[in-house]
Amino acid sequence: MQQSPPADRLPMPITADVEAAVLALNNAHAVELSWLEGDRLGALLGRSFYARRIGHLAAFLIAFDERADYDSPNYLWFRQRYPRFVYVDRIAVDRAARQQGLARLLYEDLFRRAVAAGHEIVGCEVNSDPPNPASDAFHEGFGFSEVGRASIHGGAKTVRYLARRLEHEGLPR
């Protein structure tokens, strides 16, 4: 039986007192995630299916389900193709907290919550131009596979759409 992570590594809700830190970490990774303003972040958090962090802010993940009022072209790509899904909009890990398994902890927690809510698909997009080899390797290791490609923002970015079918039993604990 796998042990639970220590309390300081348990995913916790993103609360108002850490929104500024979430915004700073997001914008430090704007090439991969896209730049956000504070009011936009607040709106996204209010619409999210999942918005969790680890520690004060070592890492965070924000995801939406098919019911979200969200205008991201990547989210809309999934919405046009899947009747029920969870879309990982953004995940970031602080540079000082890398290689500690925090992204894995957030994804595993998301998968459990998605299964509990009756979802069977988790999707995301990963930049292919500019490339993001670390994200490619991470998602491949989690069993995601490519389900599409697109050029967005007037050709400024090319993305690969990835999806993973969730098993309703046997998820990592």
Coordinates of C-alpha atoms in Angstrom, one line a residue:
M1 CA 0.0 0.0 0.0
Q2 CA 1.4 3.4 -1.0
Q3 CA 1.8 5.9 1.7
S4 CA 0.1 9.3 1.6
P5 CA 2.3 12.3 1.0
P6 CA 3.3 14.4 4.0
A7 CA 0.8 17.1 4.9
D8 CA 2.9 19.9 3.3
R9 CA 2.7 18.0 0.0
L10 CA -1.1 17.4 0.0
P11 CA -3.0 19.3 -2.7
M12 CA -5.0 22.2 -1.1
P13 CA -7.5 24.6 -2.6
I14 CA -6.1 27.8 -4.1
T15 CA -7.4 30.5 -1.8
A16 CA -7.5 34.2 -2.1
D17 CA -4.4 34.6 0.1
V18 CA -2.2 32.8 -2.5
E19 CA -3.7 34.2 -5.7
A20 CA -0.9 36.7 -6.1
A21 CA 1.7 33.9 -5.8
V22 CA -0.3 31.8 -8.3
L23 CA -0.4 34.7 -10.7
A24 CA 3.4 35.3 -10.3
L25 CA 4.2 31.6 -10.9
N26 CA 1.9 31.4 -13.9
N27 CA 3.4 34.5 -15.5
A28 CA 6.9 33.2 -14.9
H29 CA 5.9 30.4 -17.2
A30 CA 3.8 32.5 -19.7
V31 CA 5.4 30.9 -22.7
E32 CA 4.1 27.5 -21.7
L33 CA 0.9 28.6 -20.0
S34 CA -0.1 32.1 -21.4
W35 CA 0.0 35.3 -19.5
L36 CA -2.8 36.2 -17.0
E37 CA -4.0 39.3 -15.4
G38 CA -5.2 39.1 -11.8
D39 CA -8.9 39.6 -12.6
R40 CA -8.7 36.9 -15.3
L41 CA -7.1 34.5 -12.8
G42 CA -9.9 35.2 -10.3
A43 CA -12.5 34.4 -12.9
L44 CA -10.8 31.2 -14.0
L45 CA -10.6 30.0 -10.4
G46 CA -14.3 30.7 -9.9
R47 CA -15.2 28.6 -13.0
S48 CA -12.8 25.7 -12.4
F49 CA -13.5 22.1 -11.8
Y50 CA -10.2 21.8 -9.9
A51 CA -7.9 24.5 -8.6
R52 CA -5.3 23.1 -6.1
R53 CA -1.8 23.9 -4.9
I54 CA 0.9 22.3 -2.9
G55 CA 2.5 24.1 0.0
H56 CA 2.2 27.9 0.1
L57 CA 2.9 27.7 -3.6
A58 CA 5.4 25.1 -4.7
A59 CA 3.0 24.1 -7.5
F60 CA -0.5 24.6 -8.8
L61 CA -3.0 23.0 -11.2
I62 CA -6.2 24.5 -12.7
A63 CA -8.6 22.4 -14.7
F64 CA -12.1 22.7 -16.1
D65 CA -14.9 20.3 -17.0
E66 CA -17.2 20.5 -20.0
R67 CA -19.6 22.8 -18.2
A68 CA -17.2 25.7 -17.7
D69 CA -17.8 29.1 -19.3
Y70 CA -14.3 29.4 -20.7
D71 CA -13.1 30.8 -24.0
S72 CA -9.7 29.2 -24.4
P73 CA -9.3 27.8 -27.9
N74 CA -7.7 24.7 -26.5
Y75 CA -10.5 24.1 -24.0
L76 CA -13.1 24.7 -26.8
W77 CA -11.3 22.1 -29.0
F78 CA -12.0 19.5 -26.4
R79 CA -15.6 20.7 -25.8
Q80 CA -16.3 20.3 -29.5
R81 CA -15.2 16.7 -29.5
Y82 CA -16.0 15.2 -26.1
P83 CA -19.3 15.4 -24.4
R84 CA -17.8 14.9 -20.9
F85 CA -14.2 15.6 -19.9
V86 CA -11.8 17.4 -17.6
Y87 CA -9.3 19.8 -19.3
V88 CA -6.0 20.7 -17.6
D89 CA -5.7 24.3 -18.4
R90 CA -2.5 25.0 -16.6
I91 CA 0.0 23.5 -14.2
A92 CA 3.3 25.1 -12.9
V93 CA 5.9 24.0 -10.5
D94 CA 8.3 26.5 -8.9
R95 CA 11.8 26.0 -10.1
A96 CA 13.0 25.4 -6.5
A97 CA 10.5 22.6 -6.1
R98 CA 11.2 20.7 -9.3
Q99 CA 12.0 17.0 -9.4
Q100 CA 10.0 16.4 -6.2
G101 CA 7.0 14.7 -7.8
L102 CA 4.6 17.6 -7.1
A103 CA 3.1 17.7 -10.6
R104 CA 2.5 13.9 -10.3
L105 CA 0.8 14.5 -6.9
L106 CA -1.5 17.1 -8.4
Y107 CA -2.4 15.0 -11.5
E108 CA -3.1 11.9 -9.3
D109 CA -5.4 14.0 -7.1
L110 CA -7.1 15.5 -10.2
F111 CA -7.6 12.0 -11.6
R112 CA -9.3 10.8 -8.3
R113 CA -11.6 13.8 -8.2
A114 CA -12.4 13.4 -11.9
V115 CA -13.3 9.7 -11.4
A116 CA -15.4 10.6 -8.3
A117 CA -17.3 13.1 -10.5
G118 CA -18.0 10.5 -13.2
H119 CA -15.5 11.7 -15.8
E120 CA -13.6 9.2 -18.0
I121 CA -11.3 11.6 -20.0
V122 CA -8.7 14.1 -18.9
G123 CA -7.3 16.2 -21.7
C124 CA -4.6 18.9 -22.1
E125 CA -2.5 20.6 -24.7
V126 CA 1.2 20.7 -24.9
N127 CA 3.1 23.2 -27.1
S128 CA 4.8 21.6 -30.1
D129 CA 6.1 25.0 -31.3
P130 CA 7.7 26.2 -29.3
P131 CA 8.5 22.7 -28.0
N132 CA 8.0 21.6 -24.4
P133 CA 9.9 18.2 -24.2
A134 CA 9.6 18.0 -20.4
S135 CA 5.8 18.2 -20.6
D136 CA 5.8 15.7 -23.5
A137 CA 7.7 13.2 -21.4
F138 CA 5.6 13.8 -18.3
H139 CA 2.3 13.3 -20.0
E140 CA 3.6 10.2 -21.9
G141 CA 4.6 8.7 -18.6
F142 CA 1.1 9.2 -17.4
G143 CA -0.5 7.4 -20.3
F144 CA -1.7 10.4 -22.3
S145 CA -1.8 10.0 -26.1
E146 CA -2.1 12.5 -28.9
V147 CA -5.7 13.1 -30.1
G148 CA -5.2 16.2 -32.3
R149 CA -3.1 19.2 -33.3
A150 CA -3.8 22.9 -33.9
S151 CA -2.2 26.2 -34.7
I152 CA -3.5 28.9 -32.5
H153 CA -3.1 32.6 -31.8
G154 CA -2.6 33.4 -35.5
G155 CA 0.0 30.8 -35.9
A156 CA 2.2 32.0 -33.0
K157 CA 1.8 28.6 -31.3
T158 CA 1.3 25.0 -32.4
V159 CA -0.1 22.6 -29.9
R160 CA -0.7 18.9 -29.5
Y161 CA -3.9 17.8 -27.8
L162 CA -3.4 14.9 -25.4
A163 CA -6.0 12.8 -23.6
R164 CA -6.0 10.0 -21.1
R165 CA -8.9 7.6 -20.4
L166 CA -9.4 7.3 -16.6
E167 CA -9.8 3.9 -15.0
H168 CA -12.4 3.9 -12.3
E169 CA -10.4 1.5 -10.3
G170 CA -6.7 1.2 -9.7
L171 CA -5.8 4.9 -9.7
P172 CA -2.7 5.7 -7.7
R173 CA -3.5 6.6 -4.2

